[in-house]
Amino acid sequence: MYIETFDNQQILTMNEEARRMLGDKKKSLKIQDYFDHWNVCEESMISAAVDGIEMIFLMAKKTDGTHAYAGIVSGELDSLTMKVREMERLNRHLDAVIENSYDGIYITDKNGITLRTNSAIERITNIPKEYYINKRTEDLVKRGILEDSVTKKVLEKKRTVSVMQLNYLGRETLLTGNPVFNDEGEIESVVTNIRDLSDLNQLHKALQEANELNQDYRKEIERLRDHLAQLGDWTIIKADRMIKIYEMAARIANADATVILYGETGVGKDVLAKYLYQRSERSKSGKYIKINCGALPSELLESELFGYAGGAFTGANKSGKQGLFEMADKGVLFLDEVGEMSMALQVKLLRVLQDKEIQRVGGTVAKKVDVRIIAATNRDLRKMVDKGEFREDLFYRLNVVPITIPPLRERREEILPLADLSLRQCNEKYGTYKQLNKDLKAFLYQYSWPGNIRELANLIERITLLHMDDVLGLEHLPAEYQPAAPIELHKETAVHSLKEAAELAERKALSLAAEKYHSTYEMAEALQTSQPTIVRKLKKYKIELG
């Protein structure tokens, strides 16, 4: 059909086919008013429909200002338009894939003339991608841009070809050319992938170095764990938090940074301090000196720490006396309960930390000392600073590497091993052969231990000395420890971690089986596991067959 309109889109004329399809309507109407829908797809293409019939119009502007519309009725044309649009969409996606590829992509026709490249080729060759367009690969080889033509080899061999070569910048590259065949089996283009092996080699080297470093870390962790396992029979470290603390201590042992240990009385701060010393090189060059800052009057503590000159005060040694700082030279000085130190002594300690030198009481000569300080306290030094009870500058000097040791009630998996350790020490010390029965062990496990390890050790020594029986039970506990309610083995209201819960259940199952059966083979059969596993578990939990 054919329709002409004025510039304002009003109908000027139409042919018979158009009248037949559109009907007899006022000529004053605009062309789009005749149709159910009128969509301008392109500048000169319109998609329209009337009474369910789809049409496509092509529009042309005539020299007299009018517009001419030539339309056809065709469902196939509409379908073709959709296919064209789909092809355009796919081409956009393909363009995006090519352009965003990390590898360089180089496409030539069957004559070796460059049709297309991507931006990656600029990174690899440092030559703009537009430079390659419409150039023959043979010419690029002659100019020294390419060392060899992969495209030429693909055209000759009619198969995929890969070569390694140095590019224009001297970087190692891998080129892989792939032929594209038409329906007649002839090559119509060649697609070449260019990979910069320099980056790949660097990544491979970095991966190797990372793997080697990982192996070193793994060996160090194993070494630390082995060392923890070899701390000796007189040290118990089983809680995850304590293992991490001791692993960290091993890492910082040879650093001269000041360490301060926080924790309640009796949690083992002195044990960790000595471990830090023993793990350090200072254990070979100097002594480990310990002093409780809260056990001595301020004046006496000063002379103990810094020493005194001859005749410094009445009754003083005429030749003077070395202080603990001098005695700990090249070694470690452990200042326990440092929060109890007077403000006057805090000033002098700060001066030692800053200047690395001391001056004896009554003396006039300063002396350089090389001492690593490890401090400990059961008080909150930060709150003391806020209250004006502890110098802020000294606090920051001491608080370089703070380590908080959890109380015994927060590491219950260590209670029974520590109890057994204390009992073993008492037996060796006093020549006894005492044992703890299961009820007493259950009590020890559940007790809150406000005095921590020190309280536990003191209680074990107390009941060992005061009672003649070889097997110690609840009846041997002092009155203040007697439980108000019956004790059930390892049953408490506190929430356990999954690991603790599993160990408690395992220990209980093994204890019940050990009382019922007379051999590890019978236990293994009843618990549906192997006999070596039963032997290992009995040893782990120190359970004996009944």
Coordinates of C-alpha atoms in Angstrom, one line a residue:
M1 CA 0.0 0.0 0.0
Y2 CA 1.1 3.6 -0.5
I3 CA 0.2 6.7 1.5
E4 CA 1.3 10.3 1.3
T5 CA 1.1 12.8 4.1
F6 CA 1.7 16.5 4.7
D7 CA 4.6 17.5 6.9
N8 CA 2.2 17.5 9.9
Q9 CA 1.4 13.8 9.3
Q10 CA -2.2 14.5 8.0
I11 CA -3.2 12.2 5.1
L12 CA -2.8 13.8 1.6
T13 CA -3.5 10.8 -0.5
M14 CA -3.5 7.0 -0.5
N15 CA -3.9 4.2 -3.1
E16 CA -6.8 1.8 -3.5
E17 CA -5.1 -1.0 -1.5
A18 CA -4.7 1.4 1.5
R19 CA -8.3 2.5 1.2
R20 CA -9.5 -1.1 1.2
M21 CA -7.5 -2.0 4.3
L22 CA -7.9 1.2 6.3
G23 CA -11.5 2.1 5.3
D24 CA -13.1 5.5 4.5
K25 CA -12.1 7.9 7.3
K26 CA -11.7 11.6 7.4
K27 CA -8.7 12.8 5.5
S28 CA -8.0 15.3 8.3
L29 CA -6.8 12.5 10.5
K30 CA -3.1 11.9 11.0
I31 CA -1.7 8.7 9.5
Q32 CA -1.1 7.1 12.9
D33 CA -4.9 7.6 13.7
Y34 CA -5.8 5.0 11.1
F35 CA -3.8 2.2 12.8
D36 CA -4.3 0.2 16.0
H37 CA -0.6 0.9 16.8
W38 CA 2.1 2.9 15.0
N39 CA 5.6 2.4 16.3
V40 CA 8.7 4.1 14.8
C41 CA 11.4 1.4 14.9
E42 CA 14.1 3.3 13.0
E43 CA 14.2 6.8 11.6
S44 CA 12.6 5.6 8.3
M45 CA 11.0 2.3 9.4
I46 CA 7.6 2.0 11.1
S47 CA 5.9 -1.1 12.5
A48 CA 2.1 -0.8 12.4
A49 CA -1.1 -2.9 12.7
V50 CA -4.8 -2.6 11.8
D51 CA -7.5 -5.1 12.6
G52 CA -4.8 -7.6 13.7
I53 CA -2.8 -7.4 10.5
E54 CA 0.8 -6.5 11.0
M55 CA 2.6 -4.2 8.5
I56 CA 5.9 -2.6 7.9
F57 CA 6.3 0.9 6.3
L58 CA 9.3 2.5 4.8
M59 CA 9.1 6.3 4.9
A60 CA 10.8 8.8 2.6
K61 CA 10.7 12.6 2.7
K62 CA 9.9 14.2 -0.7
T63 CA 11.4 17.4 -2.1
D64 CA 8.1 19.2 -1.7
G65 CA 8.1 18.5 2.1
T66 CA 5.5 15.8 2.0
H67 CA 6.2 12.2 3.2
A68 CA 5.7 9.0 1.3
Y69 CA 5.0 5.7 3.1
A70 CA 5.3 2.4 1.3
G71 CA 4.0 -0.5 3.3
I72 CA 3.7 -4.3 3.0
V73 CA 1.8 -6.8 4.9
S74 CA 4.2 -9.6 6.0
G75 CA 4.6 -11.7 9.1
E76 CA 7.9 -13.0 7.7
L77 CA 9.4 -9.5 7.5
D78 CA 8.5 -8.9 11.2
S79 CA 10.1 -12.2 12.1
L80 CA 13.2 -11.3 10.0
T81 CA 13.4 -7.9 11.9
M82 CA 13.4 -9.8 15.2
K83 CA 16.2 -12.1 14.0
V84 CA 18.2 -9.1 12.9
R85 CA 17.8 -7.6 16.4
E86 CA 18.8 -10.9 18.0
M87 CA 21.9 -11.0 15.8
E88 CA 22.8 -7.5 16.8
R89 CA 22.4 -8.4 20.5
L90 CA 24.6 -11.5 20.1
N91 CA 27.2 -9.4 18.2
R92 CA 27.2 -6.9 21.1
H93 CA 27.8 -9.8 23.5
L94 CA 30.6 -11.2 21.3
D95 CA 32.2 -7.8 21.0
A96 CA 32.2 -7.5 24.8
V97 CA 33.7 -11.0 25.2
I98 CA 36.5 -10.2 22.7
E99 CA 37.2 -6.7 24.1
N100 CA 37.3 -7.8 27.8
S101 CA 39.4 -10.9 27.3
Y102 CA 42.6 -10.7 29.3
D103 CA 44.5 -12.4 26.5
G104 CA 45.2 -10.6 23.2
I105 CA 42.9 -11.6 20.4
Y106 CA 44.0 -11.1 16.8
I107 CA 41.6 -12.0 13.8
T108 CA 42.7 -12.1 10.2
D109 CA 41.0 -13.1 6.9
K110 CA 42.2 -15.9 4.6
N111 CA 44.8 -13.5 3.1
G112 CA 46.4 -12.7 6.5
I113 CA 44.9 -9.2 6.6
T114 CA 44.1 -8.0 10.1
L115 CA 40.3 -7.6 10.6
R116 CA 40.2 -7.1 14.3
T117 CA 42.1 -7.0 17.7
N118 CA 41.2 -6.2 21.3
S119 CA 42.6 -3.8 23.9
A120 CA 44.6 -6.5 25.6
I121 CA 47.0 -6.5 22.6
E122 CA 48.0 -3.0 23.6
R123 CA 49.0 -4.1 27.1
I124 CA 51.0 -7.0 25.7
T125 CA 52.8 -5.3 22.8
N126 CA 52.5 -1.6 23.8
I127 CA 51.2 -0.8 20.3
P128 CA 47.7 0.7 19.8
K129 CA 45.3 -1.9 18.5
E130 CA 44.2 0.3 15.6
Y131 CA 47.7 0.0 14.2
Y132 CA 47.2 -3.6 13.3
I133 CA 43.9 -3.1 11.4
N134 CA 44.1 -3.8 7.6
K135 CA 47.8 -4.8 7.8
R136 CA 49.1 -8.1 6.6
T137 CA 50.8 -10.3 9.2
E138 CA 53.8 -10.8 6.8
D139 CA 54.3 -7.0 6.7
L140 CA 54.2 -6.9 10.5
V141 CA 56.9 -9.6 10.6
K142 CA 59.1 -7.6 8.2
R143 CA 58.7 -4.5 10.4
G144 CA 59.8 -6.4 13.4
I145 CA 56.4 -6.1 15.2
L146 CA 56.0 -9.9 15.1
E147 CA 58.8 -12.4 15.3
D148 CA 56.9 -15.0 13.3
S149 CA 53.5 -15.3 11.7
V150 CA 51.2 -17.8 13.3
T151 CA 48.5 -16.9 10.8
K152 CA 50.7 -18.0 7.9
K153 CA 51.4 -21.4 9.6
V154 CA 47.7 -21.9 10.2
L155 CA 46.9 -21.1 6.6
E156 CA 49.6 -23.5 5.4
K157 CA 48.9 -26.4 7.8
K158 CA 45.1 -25.9 7.9
R159 CA 45.0 -26.7 11.7
T160 CA 45.6 -25.1 15.1
V161 CA 49.2 -24.0 15.6
S162 CA 50.9 -22.8 18.8
V163 CA 54.3 -21.0 19.0
M164 CA 56.2 -19.3 21.8
Q165 CA 58.1 -16.1 20.9
L166 CA 59.4 -12.9 22.3
N167 CA 57.2 -9.9 21.3
Y168 CA 58.1 -6.4 20.3
L169 CA 58.9 -5.6 24.0
G170 CA 61.0 -8.7 24.5
R171 CA 58.3 -10.4 26.6
E172 CA 57.7 -14.1 26.3
T173 CA 54.3 -14.8 24.7
L174 CA 52.4 -17.9 23.7
L175 CA 50.4 -17.5 20.4
T176 CA 47.8 -20.0 19.4
G177 CA 46.2 -19.7 16.0
N178 CA 42.8 -21.4 15.2
P179 CA 41.4 -21.7 11.7
V180 CA 37.7 -20.9 11.0
F181 CA 36.3 -22.9 8.0
N182 CA 33.4 -22.1 5.8
D183 CA 30.8 -24.6 4.5
E184 CA 33.1 -25.7 1.7
G185 CA 35.8 -26.6 4.2
E186 CA 38.0 -23.6 3.2
I187 CA 39.6 -21.3 5.7
E188 CA 37.9 -17.9 5.8
S189 CA 39.6 -16.5 8.8
V190 CA 42.1 -17.2 11.5
V191 CA 41.7 -16.3 15.2
T192 CA 44.9 -16.0 17.2
N193 CA 45.0 -15.9 21.0
I194 CA 48.1 -14.2 22.5
R195 CA 49.0 -14.9 26.1
D196 CA 51.7 -13.0 28.0
L197 CA 53.7 -15.7 29.7
S198 CA 55.7 -13.1 31.7
D199 CA 52.7 -12.4 33.9
L200 CA 51.9 -16.1 34.1
N201 CA 55.5 -16.9 35.1
Q202 CA 55.4 -14.2 37.7
L203 CA 52.2 -15.6 39.1
H204 CA 53.7 -19.1 39.1
K205 CA 56.8 -17.8 40.9
A206 CA 54.6 -15.9 43.4
L207 CA 52.5 -19.1 44.0
Q208 CA 55.7 -21.1 44.5
E209 CA 57.0 -18.5 47.0
A210 CA 53.6 -18.5 48.8
N211 CA 53.6 -22.3 49.0
E212 CA 57.2 -22.3 50.3
L213 CA 56.2 -19.7 52.9
N214 CA 53.1 -21.7 53.8
Q215 CA 55.4 -24.8 54.3
D216 CA 57.7 -22.7 56.5
Y217 CA 54.7 -21.5 58.6
R218 CA 53.4 -25.0 58.8
K219 CA 56.8 -26.3 60.0
E220 CA 57.0 -23.4 62.5
I221 CA 53.5 -24.2 63.9
E222 CA 54.4 -27.9 64.1
R223 CA 57.7 -27.0 65.8
L224 CA 55.8 -24.8 68.3
R225 CA 53.2 -27.5 69.0
D226 CA 56.0 -30.0 69.5
H227 CA 57.6 -27.7 71.9
L228 CA 54.4 -27.2 73.8
A229 CA 54.1 -31.0 74.0
Q230 CA 57.7 -31.1 75.4
L231 CA 57.2 -28.4 78.1
G232 CA 57.7 -31.2 80.6
D233 CA 55.6 -33.2 83.1
W234 CA 55.3 -30.2 85.4
T235 CA 53.4 -27.9 83.0
I236 CA 49.8 -28.4 81.8
I237 CA 48.6 -26.7 78.6
K238 CA 45.4 -28.2 77.1
A239 CA 42.9 -25.4 76.6
D240 CA 42.8 -23.9 73.2
R241 CA 43.2 -20.3 74.6
M242 CA 46.3 -21.4 76.5
I243 CA 47.8 -23.1 73.5
K244 CA 47.4 -19.9 71.5
I245 CA 48.9 -17.8 74.3
Y246 CA 51.9 -20.1 74.5
E247 CA 52.3 -20.2 70.7
M248 CA 52.3 -16.4 70.7
A249 CA 54.8 -16.3 73.5
A250 CA 57.1 -18.5 71.6
R251 CA 56.9 -16.1 68.6
I252 CA 57.8 -13.0 70.7
A253 CA 60.3 -14.7 72.9
N254 CA 63.3 -13.2 71.2
A255 CA 61.8 -9.7 70.8
D256 CA 62.9 -7.3 73.4
A257 CA 59.5 -5.6 73.6
T258 CA 58.1 -5.3 77.2
V259 CA 55.5 -7.8 78.0
I260 CA 52.8 -7.4 80.7
L261 CA 50.7 -10.4 81.9
Y262 CA 47.2 -9.8 83.1
G263 CA 45.2 -12.3 85.1
E264 CA 43.8 -13.2 88.5
T265 CA 46.0 -14.4 91.3
G266 CA 47.2 -17.9 90.8
V267 CA 46.5 -18.3 87.0
G268 CA 50.1 -19.1 86.1
K269 CA 51.6 -15.7 85.1
D270 CA 55.0 -16.6 86.6
V271 CA 55.0 -19.8 84.6
L272 CA 54.4 -18.0 81.4
A273 CA 57.1 -15.4 82.3
K274 CA 59.6 -18.1 82.9
Y275 CA 58.6 -19.8 79.6
L276 CA 59.3 -16.5 77.7
Y277 CA 62.7 -16.4 79.3
Q278 CA 63.6 -20.1 78.6
R279 CA 62.5 -19.7 74.9
S280 CA 64.6 -16.6 74.4
E281 CA 68.3 -16.2 73.6
R282 CA 68.6 -14.2 76.8
S283 CA 68.5 -17.6 78.7
K284 CA 72.0 -18.1 77.3
S285 CA 73.4 -14.7 78.1
G286 CA 71.7 -13.6 81.3
K287 CA 69.6 -14.6 84.4
Y288 CA 65.9 -14.7 85.1
I289 CA 65.3 -12.6 88.1
K290 CA 61.8 -12.4 89.8
I291 CA 60.6 -9.9 92.4
N292 CA 57.1 -9.4 93.9
C293 CA 56.6 -5.6 93.9
G294 CA 53.8 -5.9 96.5
A295 CA 55.7 -7.9 99.0
L296 CA 58.3 -5.2 100.1
P297 CA 58.0 -1.7 101.5
S298 CA 58.7 1.0 98.9
E299 CA 62.1 2.0 100.3
L300 CA 63.3 -1.6 100.5
L301 CA 62.0 -2.4 97.1
E302 CA 64.0 0.5 95.6
S303 CA 67.2 -0.7 97.0
E304 CA 66.4 -4.3 95.9
L305 CA 65.7 -3.1 92.3
F306 CA 68.5 -0.6 91.9
G307 CA 71.1 -1.6 94.6
Y308 CA 72.8 0.9 96.8
A309 CA 76.2 2.5 97.1
G310 CA 78.6 1.9 100.0
G311 CA 77.5 3.8 103.1
A312 CA 74.2 4.9 101.5
F313 CA 72.3 4.4 104.8
T314 CA 72.9 3.1 108.3
G315 CA 73.6 -0.6 108.3
A316 CA 74.4 -0.6 104.6
N317 CA 77.2 -2.8 103.3
K318 CA 80.4 -0.6 103.0
S319 CA 81.1 -1.9 99.5
G320 CA 77.5 -1.4 98.3
K321 CA 75.2 -4.0 96.8
Q322 CA 74.1 -4.9 93.3
G323 CA 70.4 -4.4 92.5
L324 CA 68.2 -6.8 90.6
F325 CA 68.5 -4.7 87.4
E326 CA 72.3 -5.3 87.5
M327 CA 71.8 -9.0 88.3
A328 CA 69.4 -9.4 85.3
D329 CA 71.7 -7.6 82.9
K330 CA 71.5 -9.4 79.5
G331 CA 68.6 -11.4 80.9
V332 CA 65.0 -10.9 82.1
L333 CA 63.6 -9.2 85.1
F334 CA 60.0 -10.3 86.1
L335 CA 58.2 -7.6 88.0
D336 CA 55.2 -9.4 89.6
E337 CA 52.3 -7.4 91.0
V338 CA 53.7 -4.2 89.3
G339 CA 50.4 -2.5 90.1
E340 CA 51.4 -2.3 93.8
M341 CA 54.5 -0.2 93.0
S342 CA 54.5 3.3 94.6
M343 CA 54.3 6.4 92.4
A344 CA 57.9 7.4 93.3
L345 CA 59.2 4.0 92.2
Q346 CA 57.1 4.2 89.1
V347 CA 59.0 7.3 88.0
K348 CA 62.4 5.6 88.5
L349 CA 61.2 2.5 86.6
L350 CA 60.0 4.7 83.7
R351 CA 63.5 6.3 83.6
V352 CA 65.1 2.8 83.3
L353 CA 62.7 1.8 80.5
Q354 CA 63.5 5.0 78.7
D355 CA 67.2 5.5 79.2
K356 CA 68.3 1.8 79.7
E357 CA 70.4 2.8 82.7
I358 CA 70.1 2.7 86.5
Q359 CA 71.6 4.6 89.4
R360 CA 72.2 2.9 92.8
V361 CA 70.5 4.4 95.9
G362 CA 73.0 6.9 97.3
G363 CA 75.2 6.6 94.2
T364 CA 76.2 9.3 91.7
V365 CA 77.2 7.2 88.7
A366 CA 74.6 5.9 86.1
K367 CA 75.2 2.4 84.7
K368 CA 73.8 1.0 81.4
V369 CA 71.8 -2.2 81.7
D370 CA 70.4 -4.5 79.0
V371 CA 67.3 -6.0 80.7
R372 CA 64.1 -7.2 79.2
I373 CA 61.1 -6.4 81.4
I374 CA 58.2 -8.8 81.9
A375 CA 55.6 -7.4 84.3
A376 CA 52.5 -9.0 85.8
T377 CA 49.4 -7.8 87.7
N378 CA 46.0 -8.9 88.8
R379 CA 44.7 -5.3 88.7
D380 CA 43.2 -3.2 85.9
L381 CA 46.0 -0.8 85.3
R382 CA 43.9 1.3 82.9
K383 CA 41.4 2.0 85.6
M384 CA 44.2 2.8 88.0
V385 CA 45.5 5.3 85.4
D386 CA 42.1 7.0 85.3
K387 CA 42.0 7.2 89.1
G388 CA 45.6 8.7 89.2
E389 CA 46.9 5.6 91.0
F390 CA 49.3 4.6 88.2
R391 CA 51.4 6.7 85.8
E392 CA 49.9 6.9 82.3
D393 CA 53.4 7.1 80.6
L394 CA 54.6 4.0 82.5
F395 CA 51.4 2.2 81.6
Y396 CA 52.0 2.7 77.9
R397 CA 55.7 1.7 78.3
L398 CA 54.7 -1.6 80.0
N399 CA 51.6 -2.3 77.9
V400 CA 53.5 -3.0 74.6
V401 CA 52.6 -6.7 74.4
P402 CA 49.7 -7.3 76.8
I403 CA 48.7 -11.0 77.4
T404 CA 45.6 -11.9 79.4
I405 CA 45.7 -15.4 81.0
P406 CA 42.2 -16.7 81.6
P407 CA 41.2 -18.0 85.0
L408 CA 41.1 -21.8 85.7
R409 CA 37.2 -21.9 85.6
E410 CA 37.4 -20.8 81.9
R411 CA 39.7 -23.7 81.0
R412 CA 38.2 -26.6 82.8
E413 CA 39.9 -29.2 80.6
E414 CA 43.1 -28.4 82.5
I415 CA 41.6 -28.8 86.0
L416 CA 41.9 -32.6 86.4
P417 CA 45.3 -32.8 84.7
L418 CA 46.5 -30.0 87.0
A419 CA 45.1 -31.9 90.0
D420 CA 46.9 -35.1 89.0
L421 CA 50.1 -33.1 88.5
S422 CA 49.8 -31.5 91.9
L423 CA 49.1 -35.0 93.5
R424 CA 52.1 -36.4 91.6
Q425 CA 54.3 -33.6 92.9
C426 CA 53.1 -34.2 96.5
N427 CA 53.6 -38.0 96.2
E428 CA 57.2 -37.4 95.1
K429 CA 57.8 -34.7 97.7
Y430 CA 56.4 -36.6 100.7
G431 CA 57.0 -40.2 99.6
T432 CA 53.3 -41.0 99.5
Y433 CA 51.1 -43.0 97.0
K434 CA 47.8 -41.1 97.1
Q435 CA 45.0 -41.3 94.5
L436 CA 41.9 -39.3 93.9
N437 CA 38.6 -41.2 93.5
K438 CA 36.0 -40.3 90.9
D439 CA 33.7 -38.3 93.2
L440 CA 36.6 -36.1 94.4
K441 CA 37.6 -35.6 90.7
A442 CA 34.0 -34.6 89.8
F443 CA 34.0 -32.0 92.6
L444 CA 37.4 -30.6 91.5
Y445 CA 36.1 -30.3 88.0
Q446 CA 33.0 -28.5 89.0
Y447 CA 34.4 -26.1 91.6
S448 CA 34.9 -22.5 90.5
W449 CA 38.4 -22.1 91.9
P450 CA 38.5 -18.4 92.8
G451 CA 42.2 -18.9 93.7
N452 CA 42.9 -20.6 90.4
I453 CA 45.9 -23.0 90.1
R454 CA 47.5 -21.9 93.3
E455 CA 44.3 -22.8 95.3
L456 CA 44.0 -26.2 93.6
A457 CA 47.6 -27.1 94.3
N458 CA 47.3 -25.9 97.9
L459 CA 44.1 -28.0 98.4
I460 CA 45.7 -31.1 97.0
E461 CA 48.8 -30.7 99.2
R462 CA 46.6 -30.1 102.2
I463 CA 44.4 -33.2 101.9
T464 CA 47.5 -35.3 101.0
L465 CA 49.3 -34.3 104.2
L466 CA 46.3 -34.4 106.6
H467 CA 44.9 -37.8 105.7
M468 CA 46.4 -41.3 105.9
D469 CA 44.2 -42.9 103.4
D470 CA 45.7 -43.7 100.0
V471 CA 42.5 -43.0 98.2
L472 CA 41.2 -39.5 98.7
G473 CA 37.5 -38.7 98.3
L474 CA 34.9 -36.0 99.2
E475 CA 35.1 -36.9 102.9
H476 CA 38.7 -35.7 103.0
L477 CA 37.8 -32.2 101.8
P478 CA 38.0 -29.4 104.5
A479 CA 34.7 -28.2 105.8
E480 CA 34.7 -25.0 103.7
Y481 CA 34.9 -27.2 100.5
Q482 CA 32.3 -29.7 101.3
P483 CA 29.6 -29.7 98.5
A484 CA 26.1 -28.8 99.6
A485 CA 24.6 -31.2 97.0
P486 CA 25.6 -34.6 95.7
I487 CA 28.2 -34.5 93.0
E488 CA 27.6 -36.2 89.6
L489 CA 30.6 -36.9 87.5
H490 CA 31.3 -34.1 85.1
K491 CA 27.7 -32.8 85.1
E492 CA 27.3 -29.1 85.4
T493 CA 24.9 -26.4 84.3
A494 CA 27.4 -24.3 82.4
V495 CA 27.2 -24.5 78.6
H496 CA 30.2 -26.4 77.1
S497 CA 31.8 -26.0 73.7
L498 CA 31.2 -28.9 71.3
K499 CA 34.7 -30.1 71.9
E500 CA 34.3 -30.1 75.7
A501 CA 30.9 -31.8 75.5
A502 CA 32.3 -34.5 73.2
E503 CA 35.2 -35.1 75.6
L504 CA 32.9 -35.2 78.7
A505 CA 30.7 -37.8 77.0
E506 CA 33.6 -39.8 75.8
R507 CA 35.2 -39.8 79.3
K508 CA 31.9 -40.8 80.9
A509 CA 31.3 -43.7 78.5
L510 CA 34.9 -45.0 79.0
S511 CA 34.6 -44.7 82.8
L512 CA 31.4 -46.7 82.8
A513 CA 32.8 -49.3 80.5
A514 CA 36.0 -49.6 82.5
E515 CA 34.0 -50.4 85.6
K516 CA 31.9 -53.0 83.9
Y517 CA 34.4 -54.9 81.7
H518 CA 37.7 -56.5 82.6
S519 CA 39.7 -56.1 79.3
T520 CA 40.2 -53.5 76.6
Y521 CA 39.0 -56.0 74.0
E522 CA 35.6 -56.3 75.8
M523 CA 35.4 -52.5 76.1
A524 CA 36.2 -52.1 72.3
E525 CA 33.5 -54.6 71.4
A526 CA 30.9 -52.9 73.7
L527 CA 31.8 -49.4 72.5
Q528 CA 32.0 -50.5 68.9
T529 CA 35.6 -49.3 68.2
S530 CA 39.1 -50.8 68.0
Q531 CA 41.1 -52.1 70.9
P532 CA 44.1 -49.7 70.2
T533 CA 41.7 -46.8 70.3
I534 CA 40.4 -47.9 73.7
V535 CA 44.0 -48.2 75.0
R536 CA 44.9 -44.7 73.7
K537 CA 41.7 -43.1 75.1
L538 CA 42.2 -44.8 78.6
K539 CA 45.7 -43.4 78.6
K540 CA 44.5 -39.9 77.5
Y541 CA 41.9 -39.7 80.3
K542 CA 44.0 -41.6 82.9
I543 CA 41.2 -44.2 83.4
E544 CA 42.1 -47.6 84.8
L545 CA 40.1 -50.8 84.4
G546 CA 38.0 -51.9 87.4

